[in-house]
XYZ file of C-alpha atoms in Angstrom:
630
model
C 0.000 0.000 0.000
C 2.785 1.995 0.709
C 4.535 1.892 -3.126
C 0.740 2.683 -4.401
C 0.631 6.112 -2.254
C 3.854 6.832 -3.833
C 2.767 5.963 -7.152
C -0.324 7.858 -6.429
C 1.337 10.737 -6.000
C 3.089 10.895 -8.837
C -0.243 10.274 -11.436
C -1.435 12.911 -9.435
C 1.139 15.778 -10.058
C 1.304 14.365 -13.911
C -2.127 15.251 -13.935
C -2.317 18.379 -12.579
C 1.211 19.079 -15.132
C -0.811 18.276 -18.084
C -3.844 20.600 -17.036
C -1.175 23.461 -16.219
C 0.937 22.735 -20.020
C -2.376 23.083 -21.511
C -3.543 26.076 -19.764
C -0.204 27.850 -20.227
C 0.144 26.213 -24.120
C -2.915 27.445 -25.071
C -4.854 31.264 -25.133
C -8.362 31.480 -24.926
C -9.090 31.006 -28.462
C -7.127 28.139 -28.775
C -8.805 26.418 -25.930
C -11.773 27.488 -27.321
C -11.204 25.086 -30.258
C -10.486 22.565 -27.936
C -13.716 22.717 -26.070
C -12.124 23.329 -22.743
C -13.215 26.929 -22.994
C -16.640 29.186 -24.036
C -16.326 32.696 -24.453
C -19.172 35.341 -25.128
C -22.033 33.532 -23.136
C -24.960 35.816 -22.081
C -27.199 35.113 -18.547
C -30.422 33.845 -19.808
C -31.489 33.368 -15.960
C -31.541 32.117 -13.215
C -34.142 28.367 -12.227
C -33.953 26.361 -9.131
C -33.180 22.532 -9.590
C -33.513 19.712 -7.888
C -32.946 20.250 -4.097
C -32.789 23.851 -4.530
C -29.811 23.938 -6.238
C -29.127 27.096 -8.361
C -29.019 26.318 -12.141
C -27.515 29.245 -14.120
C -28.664 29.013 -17.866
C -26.037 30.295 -20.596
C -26.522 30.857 -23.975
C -24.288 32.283 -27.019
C -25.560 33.084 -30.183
C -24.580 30.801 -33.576
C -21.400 32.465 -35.254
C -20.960 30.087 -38.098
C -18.559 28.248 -36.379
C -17.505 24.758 -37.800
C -18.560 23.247 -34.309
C -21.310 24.339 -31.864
C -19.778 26.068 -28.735
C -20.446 23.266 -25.972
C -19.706 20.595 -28.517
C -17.140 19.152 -26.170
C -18.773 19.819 -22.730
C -21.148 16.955 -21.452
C -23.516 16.442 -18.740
C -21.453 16.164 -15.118
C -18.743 18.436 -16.187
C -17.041 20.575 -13.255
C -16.632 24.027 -14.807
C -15.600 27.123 -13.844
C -17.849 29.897 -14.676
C -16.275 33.645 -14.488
C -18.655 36.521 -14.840
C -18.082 40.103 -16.268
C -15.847 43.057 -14.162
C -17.987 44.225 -11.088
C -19.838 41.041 -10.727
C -20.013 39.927 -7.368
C -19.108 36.893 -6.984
C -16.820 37.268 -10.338
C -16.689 33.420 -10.549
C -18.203 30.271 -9.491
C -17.301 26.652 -10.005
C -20.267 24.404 -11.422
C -21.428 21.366 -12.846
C -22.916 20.787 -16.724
C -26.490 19.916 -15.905
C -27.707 20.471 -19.276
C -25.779 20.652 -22.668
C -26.953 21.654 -26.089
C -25.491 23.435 -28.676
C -25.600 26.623 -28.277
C -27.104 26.520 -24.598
C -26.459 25.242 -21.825
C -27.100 25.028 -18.150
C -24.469 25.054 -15.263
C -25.800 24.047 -11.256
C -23.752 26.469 -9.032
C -21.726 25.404 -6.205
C -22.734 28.337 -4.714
C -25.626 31.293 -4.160
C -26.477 32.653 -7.715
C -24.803 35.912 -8.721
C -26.644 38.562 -6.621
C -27.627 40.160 -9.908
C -27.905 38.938 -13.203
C -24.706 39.646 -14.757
C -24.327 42.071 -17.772
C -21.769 41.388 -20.861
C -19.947 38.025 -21.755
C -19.507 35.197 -19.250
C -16.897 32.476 -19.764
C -16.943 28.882 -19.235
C -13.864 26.859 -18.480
C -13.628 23.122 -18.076
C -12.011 22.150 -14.706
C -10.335 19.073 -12.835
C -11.069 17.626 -9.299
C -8.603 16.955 -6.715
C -11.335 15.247 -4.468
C -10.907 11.646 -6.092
C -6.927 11.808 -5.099
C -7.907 12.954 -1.628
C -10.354 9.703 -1.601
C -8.057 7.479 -3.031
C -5.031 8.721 -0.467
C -7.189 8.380 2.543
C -8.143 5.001 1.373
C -4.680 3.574 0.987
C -3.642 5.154 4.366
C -7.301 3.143 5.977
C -6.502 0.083 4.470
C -2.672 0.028 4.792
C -3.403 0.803 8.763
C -6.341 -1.851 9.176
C -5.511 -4.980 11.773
C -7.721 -8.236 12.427
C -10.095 -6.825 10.512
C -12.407 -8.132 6.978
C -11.007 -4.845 5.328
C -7.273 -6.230 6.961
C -8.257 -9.406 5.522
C -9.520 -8.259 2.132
C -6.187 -6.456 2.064
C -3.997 -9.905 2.863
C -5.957 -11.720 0.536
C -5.460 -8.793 -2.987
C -1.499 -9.261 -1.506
C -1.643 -13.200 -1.499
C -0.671 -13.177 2.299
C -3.996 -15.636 3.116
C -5.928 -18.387 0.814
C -8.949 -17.079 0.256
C -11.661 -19.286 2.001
C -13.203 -22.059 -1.435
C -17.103 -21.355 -2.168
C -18.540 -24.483 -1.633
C -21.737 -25.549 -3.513
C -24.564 -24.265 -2.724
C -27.070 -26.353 -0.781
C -30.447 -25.047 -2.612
C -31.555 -24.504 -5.939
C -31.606 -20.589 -6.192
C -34.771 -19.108 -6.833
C -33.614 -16.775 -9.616
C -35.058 -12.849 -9.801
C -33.882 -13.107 -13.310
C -34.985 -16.630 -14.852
C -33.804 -15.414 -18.370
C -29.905 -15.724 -17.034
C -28.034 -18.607 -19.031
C -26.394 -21.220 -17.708
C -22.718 -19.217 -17.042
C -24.179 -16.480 -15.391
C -25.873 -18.396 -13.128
C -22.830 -19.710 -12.380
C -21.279 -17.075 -11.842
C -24.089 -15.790 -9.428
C -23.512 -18.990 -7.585
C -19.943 -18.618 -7.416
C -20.355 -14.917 -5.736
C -22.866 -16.108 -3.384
C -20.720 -18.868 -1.487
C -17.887 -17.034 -1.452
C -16.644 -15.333 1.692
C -14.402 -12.762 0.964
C -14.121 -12.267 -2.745
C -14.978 -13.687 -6.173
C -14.273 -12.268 -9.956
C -16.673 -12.060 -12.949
C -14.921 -12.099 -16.154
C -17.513 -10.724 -18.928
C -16.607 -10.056 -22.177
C -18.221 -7.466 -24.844
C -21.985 -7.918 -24.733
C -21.809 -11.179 -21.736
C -23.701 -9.520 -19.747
C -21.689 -8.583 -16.350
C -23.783 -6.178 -15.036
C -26.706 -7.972 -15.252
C -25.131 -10.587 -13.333
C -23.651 -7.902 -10.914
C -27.871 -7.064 -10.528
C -28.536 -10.478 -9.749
C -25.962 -10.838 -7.099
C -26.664 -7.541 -5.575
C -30.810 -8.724 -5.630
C -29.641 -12.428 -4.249
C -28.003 -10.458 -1.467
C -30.359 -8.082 -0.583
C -33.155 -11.107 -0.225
C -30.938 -12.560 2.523
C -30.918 -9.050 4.030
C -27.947 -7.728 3.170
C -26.620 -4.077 2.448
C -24.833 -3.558 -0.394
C -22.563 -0.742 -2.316
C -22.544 -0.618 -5.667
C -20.045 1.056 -7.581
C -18.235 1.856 -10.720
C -15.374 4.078 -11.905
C -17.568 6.199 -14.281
C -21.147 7.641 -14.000
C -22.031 5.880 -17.072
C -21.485 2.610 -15.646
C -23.409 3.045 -12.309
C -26.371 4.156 -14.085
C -26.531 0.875 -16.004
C -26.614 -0.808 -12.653
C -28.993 1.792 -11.413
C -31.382 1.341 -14.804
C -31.374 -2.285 -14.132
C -32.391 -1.764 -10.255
C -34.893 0.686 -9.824
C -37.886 -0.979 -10.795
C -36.731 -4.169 -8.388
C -38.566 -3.067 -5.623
C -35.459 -2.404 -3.142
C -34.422 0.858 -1.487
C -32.112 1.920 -3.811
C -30.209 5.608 -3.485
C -27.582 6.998 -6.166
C -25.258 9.166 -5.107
C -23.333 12.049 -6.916
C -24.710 15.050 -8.807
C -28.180 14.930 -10.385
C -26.291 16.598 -13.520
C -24.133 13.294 -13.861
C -27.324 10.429 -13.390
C -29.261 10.319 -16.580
C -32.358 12.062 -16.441
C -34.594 9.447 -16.759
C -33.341 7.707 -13.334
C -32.648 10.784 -11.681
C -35.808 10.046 -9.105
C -33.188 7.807 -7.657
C -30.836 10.386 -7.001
C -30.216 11.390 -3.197
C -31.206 14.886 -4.179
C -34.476 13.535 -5.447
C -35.098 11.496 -2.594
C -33.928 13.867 0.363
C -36.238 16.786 -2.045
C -39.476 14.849 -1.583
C -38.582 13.607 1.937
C -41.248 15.288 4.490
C -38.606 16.850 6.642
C -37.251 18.453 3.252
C -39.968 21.370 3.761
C -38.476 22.874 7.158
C -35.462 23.337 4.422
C -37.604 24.737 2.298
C -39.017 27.111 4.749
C -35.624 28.403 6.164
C -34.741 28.892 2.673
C -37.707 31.294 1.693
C -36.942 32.938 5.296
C -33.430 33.451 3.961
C -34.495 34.995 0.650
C -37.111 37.424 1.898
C -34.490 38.412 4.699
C -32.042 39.529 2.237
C -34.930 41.635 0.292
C -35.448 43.094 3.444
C -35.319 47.093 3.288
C -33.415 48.686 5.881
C -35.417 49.673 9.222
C -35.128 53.371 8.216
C -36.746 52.597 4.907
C -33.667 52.438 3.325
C -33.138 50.423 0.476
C -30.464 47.037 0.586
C -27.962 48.718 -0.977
C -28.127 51.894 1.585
C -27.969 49.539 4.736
C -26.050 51.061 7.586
C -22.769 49.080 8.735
C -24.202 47.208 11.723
C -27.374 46.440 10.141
C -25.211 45.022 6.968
C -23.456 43.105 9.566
C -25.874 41.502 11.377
C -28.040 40.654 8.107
C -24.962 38.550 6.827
C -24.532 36.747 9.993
C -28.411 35.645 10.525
C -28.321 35.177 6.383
C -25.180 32.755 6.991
C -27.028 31.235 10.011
C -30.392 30.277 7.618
C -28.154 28.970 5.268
C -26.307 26.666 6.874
C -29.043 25.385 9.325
C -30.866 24.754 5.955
C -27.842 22.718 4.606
C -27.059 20.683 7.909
C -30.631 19.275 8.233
C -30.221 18.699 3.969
C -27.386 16.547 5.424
C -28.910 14.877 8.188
C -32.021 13.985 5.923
C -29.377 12.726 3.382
C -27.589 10.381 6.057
C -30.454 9.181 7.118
C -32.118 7.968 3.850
C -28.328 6.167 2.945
C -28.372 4.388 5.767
C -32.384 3.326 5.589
C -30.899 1.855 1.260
C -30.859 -1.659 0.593
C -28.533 -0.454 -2.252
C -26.198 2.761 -2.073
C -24.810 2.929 -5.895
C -22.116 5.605 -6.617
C -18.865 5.916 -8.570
C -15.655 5.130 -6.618
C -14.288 9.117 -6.331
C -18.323 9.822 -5.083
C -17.822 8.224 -1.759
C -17.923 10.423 1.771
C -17.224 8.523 4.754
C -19.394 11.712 6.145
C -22.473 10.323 4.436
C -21.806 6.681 4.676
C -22.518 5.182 7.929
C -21.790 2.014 9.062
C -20.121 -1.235 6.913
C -22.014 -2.910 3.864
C -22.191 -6.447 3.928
C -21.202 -6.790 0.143
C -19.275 -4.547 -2.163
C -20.250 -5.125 -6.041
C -17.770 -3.409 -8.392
C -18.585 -3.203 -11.875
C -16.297 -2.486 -15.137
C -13.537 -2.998 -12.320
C -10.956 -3.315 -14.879
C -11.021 0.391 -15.943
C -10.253 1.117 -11.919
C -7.316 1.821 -10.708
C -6.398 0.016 -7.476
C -6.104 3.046 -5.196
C -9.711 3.667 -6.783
C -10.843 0.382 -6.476
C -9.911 0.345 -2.546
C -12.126 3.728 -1.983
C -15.456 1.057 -2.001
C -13.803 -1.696 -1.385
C -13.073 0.278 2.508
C -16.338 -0.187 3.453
C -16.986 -3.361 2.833
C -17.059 -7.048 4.196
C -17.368 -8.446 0.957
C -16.638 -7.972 -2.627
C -17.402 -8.945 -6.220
C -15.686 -7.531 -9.173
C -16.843 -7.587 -12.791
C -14.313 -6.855 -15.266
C -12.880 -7.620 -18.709
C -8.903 -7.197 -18.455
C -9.100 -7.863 -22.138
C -10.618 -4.092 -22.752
C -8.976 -0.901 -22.134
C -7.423 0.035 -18.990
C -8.196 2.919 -16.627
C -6.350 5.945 -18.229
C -2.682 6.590 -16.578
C -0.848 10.104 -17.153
C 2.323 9.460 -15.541
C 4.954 7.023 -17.164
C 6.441 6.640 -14.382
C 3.645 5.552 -12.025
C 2.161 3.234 -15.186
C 5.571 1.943 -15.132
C 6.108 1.398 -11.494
C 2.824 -0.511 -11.097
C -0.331 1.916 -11.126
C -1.182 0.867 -14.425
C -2.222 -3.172 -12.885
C -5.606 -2.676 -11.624
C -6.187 -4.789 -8.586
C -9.058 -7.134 -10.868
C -5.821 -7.679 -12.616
C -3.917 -8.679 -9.529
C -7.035 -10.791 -8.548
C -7.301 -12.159 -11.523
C -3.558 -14.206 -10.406
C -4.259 -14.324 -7.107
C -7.526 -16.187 -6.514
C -8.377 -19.627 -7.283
C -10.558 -20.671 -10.332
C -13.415 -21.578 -8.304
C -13.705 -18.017 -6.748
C -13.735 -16.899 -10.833
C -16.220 -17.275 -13.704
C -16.018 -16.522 -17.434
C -19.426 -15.085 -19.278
C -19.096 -17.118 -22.198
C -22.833 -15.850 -24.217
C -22.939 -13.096 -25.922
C -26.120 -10.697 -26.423
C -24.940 -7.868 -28.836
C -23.162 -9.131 -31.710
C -23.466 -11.105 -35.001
C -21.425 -14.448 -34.870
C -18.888 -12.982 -37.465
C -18.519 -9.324 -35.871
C -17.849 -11.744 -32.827
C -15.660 -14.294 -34.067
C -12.417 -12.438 -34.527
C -12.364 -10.888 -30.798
C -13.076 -14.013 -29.416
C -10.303 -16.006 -31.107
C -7.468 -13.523 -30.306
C -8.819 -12.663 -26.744
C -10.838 -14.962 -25.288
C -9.713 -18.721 -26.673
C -12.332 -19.177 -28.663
C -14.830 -19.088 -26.259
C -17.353 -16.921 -27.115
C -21.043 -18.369 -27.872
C -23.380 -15.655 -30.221
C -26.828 -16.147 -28.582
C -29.423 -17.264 -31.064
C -31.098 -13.795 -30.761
C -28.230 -11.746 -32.542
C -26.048 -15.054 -34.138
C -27.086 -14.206 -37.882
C -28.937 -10.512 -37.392
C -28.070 -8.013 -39.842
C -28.832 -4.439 -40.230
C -31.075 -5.320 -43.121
C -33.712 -6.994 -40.212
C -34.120 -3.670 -38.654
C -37.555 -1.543 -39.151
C -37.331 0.147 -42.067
C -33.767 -0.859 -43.772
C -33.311 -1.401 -46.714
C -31.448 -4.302 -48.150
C -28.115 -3.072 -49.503
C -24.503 -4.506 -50.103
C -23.687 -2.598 -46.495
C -26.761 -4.125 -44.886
C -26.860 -7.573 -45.819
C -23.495 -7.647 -44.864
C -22.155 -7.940 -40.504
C -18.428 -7.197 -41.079
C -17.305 -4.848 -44.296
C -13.396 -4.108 -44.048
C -12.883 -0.934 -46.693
C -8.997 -0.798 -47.448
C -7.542 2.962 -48.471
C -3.895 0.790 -49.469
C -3.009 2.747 -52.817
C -6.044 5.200 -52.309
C -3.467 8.318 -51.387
C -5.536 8.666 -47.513
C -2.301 9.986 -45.538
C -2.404 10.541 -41.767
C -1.269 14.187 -40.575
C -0.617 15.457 -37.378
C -2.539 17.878 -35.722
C -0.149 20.648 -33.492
C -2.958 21.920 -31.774
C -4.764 18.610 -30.411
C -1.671 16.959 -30.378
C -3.218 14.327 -32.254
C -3.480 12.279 -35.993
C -5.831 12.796 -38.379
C -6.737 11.572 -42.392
C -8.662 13.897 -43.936
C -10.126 11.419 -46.660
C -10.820 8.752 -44.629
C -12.959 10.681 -42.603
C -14.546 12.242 -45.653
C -14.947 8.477 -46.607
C -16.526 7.612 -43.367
C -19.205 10.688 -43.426
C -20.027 9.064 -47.240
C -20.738 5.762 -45.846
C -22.976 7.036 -43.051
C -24.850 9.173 -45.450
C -25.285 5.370 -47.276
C -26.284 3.644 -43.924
C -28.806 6.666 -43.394
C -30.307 6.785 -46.558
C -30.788 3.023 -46.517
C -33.139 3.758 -43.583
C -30.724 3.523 -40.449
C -31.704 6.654 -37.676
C -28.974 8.701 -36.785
C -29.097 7.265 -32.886
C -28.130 3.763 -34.133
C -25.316 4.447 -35.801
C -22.027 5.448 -34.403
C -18.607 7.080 -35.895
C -15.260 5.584 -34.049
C -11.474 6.413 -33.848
C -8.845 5.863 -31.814
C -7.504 9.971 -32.111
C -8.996 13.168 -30.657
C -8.360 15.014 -33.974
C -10.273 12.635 -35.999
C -13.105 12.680 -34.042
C -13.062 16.300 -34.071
C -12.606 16.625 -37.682
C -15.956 13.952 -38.100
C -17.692 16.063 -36.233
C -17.248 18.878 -38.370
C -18.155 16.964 -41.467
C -21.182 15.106 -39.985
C -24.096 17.336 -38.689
C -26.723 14.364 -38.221
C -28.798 14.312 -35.325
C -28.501 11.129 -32.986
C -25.179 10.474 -34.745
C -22.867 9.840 -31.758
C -18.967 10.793 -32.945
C -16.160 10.227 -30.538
C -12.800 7.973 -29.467
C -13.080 4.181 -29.059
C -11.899 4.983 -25.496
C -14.901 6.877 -24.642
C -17.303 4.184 -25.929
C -15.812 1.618 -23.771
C -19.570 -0.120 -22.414
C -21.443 1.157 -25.463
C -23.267 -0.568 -28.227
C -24.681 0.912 -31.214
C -26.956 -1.007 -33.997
C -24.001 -0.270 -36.485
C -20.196 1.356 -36.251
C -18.012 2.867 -38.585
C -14.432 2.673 -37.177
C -11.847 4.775 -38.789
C -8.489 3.813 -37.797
C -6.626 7.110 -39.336
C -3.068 5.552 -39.762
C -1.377 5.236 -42.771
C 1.798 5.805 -43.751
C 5.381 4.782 -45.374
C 6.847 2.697 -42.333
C 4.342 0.564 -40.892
C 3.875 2.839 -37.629
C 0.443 2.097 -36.007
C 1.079 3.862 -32.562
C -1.109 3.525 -29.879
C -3.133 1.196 -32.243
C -0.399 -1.118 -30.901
C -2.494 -1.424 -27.678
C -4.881 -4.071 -28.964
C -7.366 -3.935 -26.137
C -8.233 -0.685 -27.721
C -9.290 -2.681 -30.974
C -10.848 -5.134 -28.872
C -12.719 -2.378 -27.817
C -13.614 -0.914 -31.599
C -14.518 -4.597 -32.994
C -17.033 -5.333 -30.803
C -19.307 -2.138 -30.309
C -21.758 -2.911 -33.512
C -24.642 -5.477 -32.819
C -25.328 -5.597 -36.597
C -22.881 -4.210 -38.786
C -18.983 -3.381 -38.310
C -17.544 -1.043 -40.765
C -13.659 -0.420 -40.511
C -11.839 2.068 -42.378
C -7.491 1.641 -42.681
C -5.214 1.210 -44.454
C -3.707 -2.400 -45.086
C -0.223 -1.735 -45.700
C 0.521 0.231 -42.764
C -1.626 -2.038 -40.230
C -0.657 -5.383 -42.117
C 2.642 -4.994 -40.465
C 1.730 -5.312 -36.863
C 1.094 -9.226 -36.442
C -2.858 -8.084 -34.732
C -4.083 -6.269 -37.950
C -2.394 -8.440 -39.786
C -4.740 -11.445 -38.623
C -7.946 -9.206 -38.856
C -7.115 -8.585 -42.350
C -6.827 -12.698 -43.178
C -10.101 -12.627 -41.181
C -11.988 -9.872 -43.110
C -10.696 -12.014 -46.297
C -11.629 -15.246 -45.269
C -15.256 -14.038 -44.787
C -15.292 -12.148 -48.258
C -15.569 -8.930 -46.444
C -12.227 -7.424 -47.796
C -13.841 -4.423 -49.743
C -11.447 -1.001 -51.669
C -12.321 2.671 -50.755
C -12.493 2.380 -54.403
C -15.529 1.295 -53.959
C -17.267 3.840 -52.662
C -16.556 7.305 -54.254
């Protein structure tokens, strides 16, 4: 523990290096372009969110820009937002609450500006320090911890103790999901007898979270509490989705800017909003506002208040406010400790609001966790169960150093080598993907293992509503080769990134096929592996539902068909970071019906990985030329 508080602190001053190189690399109009920065916004108002929060709505007007001004800011964002000269405060940090393109709304931190500001407001995106603090004080809790299940949980990640076998189970279960398959319910079974700790390896489209559900539900019927966590927002609302009609007390955590709208009556804010205690808050509140309308005893107005009177008006107006906010608390505390469930991401835990141990940790997508994250839930816990695919990307690592020195193994990994095949299980069926989208990810990652469920073994975008039959279509896997074609790569100075300007021009022309063939823009999806590709799609492609963006940010994702444009292509073979093939991994096995991939064969032929794809693509006749498609 103590080499991974080191390490710690090193990804943590890498981190905040990068943010300060970009800051100081880049002026405002630069970061602009990046999407780390809006200029120009006006104050539509002010509205009142969930909870009370403040919600401060900003608009700009269209300029004819190639890209719409938030086109890079998303829901959960911290921001910070600085207001014009003479506004009082002259900046406040926020969260993105709502996003579109040229509005968007930002829930304050803080009291709204006293007045509404006049002139252009500014938006810049901001980093957290709060996750390292979690992670720290987790290392330090765990490293310290002595006959103890978290002291034992600790011995048993280390391989200091055998981890106790799961014997069978005595009883048939009686399963809250009888659609599971035969692996999952193993796997179920496995993470009920276990003791301390058990692993479920799913692969893309297996199904892990839905066996995570069914092992938090099993648990809960036996009457125990359970945390439920995940590294990104994204992922916990997939558990959350999956849980909230199941009956149980279930409470997310977090901002209700960063839970999807449609679950947000889950959301602690939600809950402790229509709680009946919530209306003393309510009332303190409305005493707060009309004392600070309040005209001056001598019928002065607010802004002709004498000294003293000033005085003691901010100290009963700080009073209100934080008697409000410490019963908000207390109503908070008590409805986390009254959940069956508590669901969260790891860096959105508060030992303040948690009280008490939880019988069973479940960790989902644990493989994209670091272990210093991974230790923040697993803290409170007597039990855990991880669900992870080591064979998909890793969590994101900014020092070389610390990925070097050990950060970079995530403690599933660790696991993984640690514990005993009977305290592991392997998803084996697969829900998402044609058999021959499947088949190449599945021999080069996962032995062969992989079973296509009837439901999706032979489905084809040509089966949807509405398609039309078409030589894209009727076909699951279509490999378009640019060899010969003249698509170079370039590199982009300002993102620090590579793009191919015809190959995403190719790409737009082959969604523009897919669409007119009958495919909505919310099924389809437009991959790469680089920032400045991505960028430059989204400048060429202004469909609506359309989701553009890097392979790494679709990590959990599935869309009804992908385009994946793989950018490299040049004179000596270089593939770069394409060389990490769990990325690929990742970019193969996104499409349920149809896999389009754009590159260039002699460049990627000679890494051994592409190489193989390429004899795959040809062995299923799906070897096509950008020739093809002018």
């Amino acid at each position: 523990m103590e080499k991974l508080l080191v390490l710690l602190e090193l990804e943590r001053e890498a981190e905040k290096k990068e943010n300060l190189r970009e800051l100081r690399k880049y002026p405002v109009a630069s970061r602009e372009a990046l999407g780390k920065t809006v200029t120009g916004l006006t104050v539509d108002g002010v509205e009142s969110g969930i909870a009370g929060m403040p919600l401060l709505v900003l608009s700009r007007e269209p300029r004819g820009e190639e890209l719409a001004p938030f086109h890079a800011l998303g829901n959960g964002d911290n921001v910070l937002v600085t207001f014009p000269a003479g506004s009082q405060p002259q900046s406040l940090e926020g969260t993105m609450y709502r996003v579109e393109e040229y509005r968007a709304t930002v829930a304050l931190a803080g009291a709204p500006p006293q007045s509404r500001p006049r002139g252009a407001c500014q938006i810049d995106l901001l980093g957290s320090d709060a996750t390292y603090q979690r992670m720290r004080k987790a290392l330090v809790t765990v490293s310290e911890a002595k006959k103890s299940r978290l002291a034992r949980l600790r011995e048993l990640s280390l391989g200091q103790a055998k981890p106790v076998r799961a014997p069978k189970l005595k009883k048939t279960l009686e399963w809250f999901n009888p659609s599971l398959n035969e692996f999952q319910r193993e796997a179920v079974a496995v993470c009920l007898a276990a003791e301390d700790l058990a692993l479920v390896h799913g692969p893309p489209g297996t199904g892990k979270t839905t066996v995570l559900v069914e092992v938090i539900r099993q648990h809960a019927a036996r009457g125990a509490r359970i945390l439920a966590t995940a590294p990104s927002n994204v992922a916990v609302d997939n558990m959350l989705e999956k849980l909230h009609e199941s009956g149980l007390r279930v409470v997310r955590l977090g901002h209700p800017a960063r839970t999807l709208e449609f679950l947000r009556h889950n959301n602690l804010s939600a809950l402790v909003e229509a709680d009946a205690a919530y209306e003393e808050v309510r009332e303190l509140d409305a005493w707060r506002e009309r004392l600070a309308r309040r005209k001056s005893r001598f019928g002065r107005g607010r802004g002709q208040l004498g000294y003293e009177e000033r005085q003691e008006r901010e100290r009963e107006l700080q009073r209100l406010w934080r008697q409000a906010r410490d019963l908000e608390f207390e109503i908070s505390r008590r409805l986390v400790a009254g959940a069956q469930v508590v669901l969260a991401t790891h860096g959105g835990l508060s030992r303040k609001l948690l009280k008490g141990r939880f019988d069973l940790a479940a960790l989902d997508e644990a493989s994209q966790a670091t272990e210093p994250l991974s230790w923040v839930a697993l803290q409170f816990a007597e039990k855990a169960v991880l669900a992870g695919d080591s064979m998909q990307l890793p969590p994101t690592i900014y020092s070389r150093e610390a990925a070097e020195g050990g950060l970079a193994v995530t403690l599933f990994d660790r696991l993984k080598d640690v514990l005993p095949a009977q305290l592991q299980t392997l998803l084996r069926v697969q829900y998402r993907m044609h058999e021959t989208i499947m088949g190449f990810s599945s021999r080069q990652f996962y032995e062969d293992k992989l079973i296509a469920d009837e439901s999706v073994r032979r489905h084809l975008a040509a089966q949807l509503p509405g398609v039309a039959a078409g030589e894209l279509t009727n076909a699951p896997l279509v490999f378009i080769d640019t060899a010969g074609a003249g698509f170079e790569e370039s590199w982009n100075d300002l993102l620090e990134s590579r793009e191919n300007a015809q190959e995403a021009e190719l790409a737009a022309r082959l969604l523009a096929r897919l669409l007119q063939a009958g495919l909505k823009g919310r099924e389809v999806a437009l991959l790469t592996p680089y920032v400045a590709q991505a960028r430059r799609l989204k400048s060429l492609v202004k469909v609506p539902g359309v989701e553009i963006g890097s392979i790494d940010g679709f990590q959990g994702r599935e869309k009804e068909a992908t385009i994946v444009s793989l950018v490299r292509s040049n004179d000596d073979g270089e593939v770069g970071f394409l060389g990490d093939t769990r990325r690929m991994n990742v970019a193969l096995t996104r499409a349920r019906r149809l896999l389009i991939v754009i590159g260039d064969s002699a460049t990627l032929a000679q890494h051994p990985f592409y190489s193989a794809f390429i004899e795959y693509v040809d062995f299923h006749g799906a070897h096509r030329s950008a020739y093809e498609f002018p």
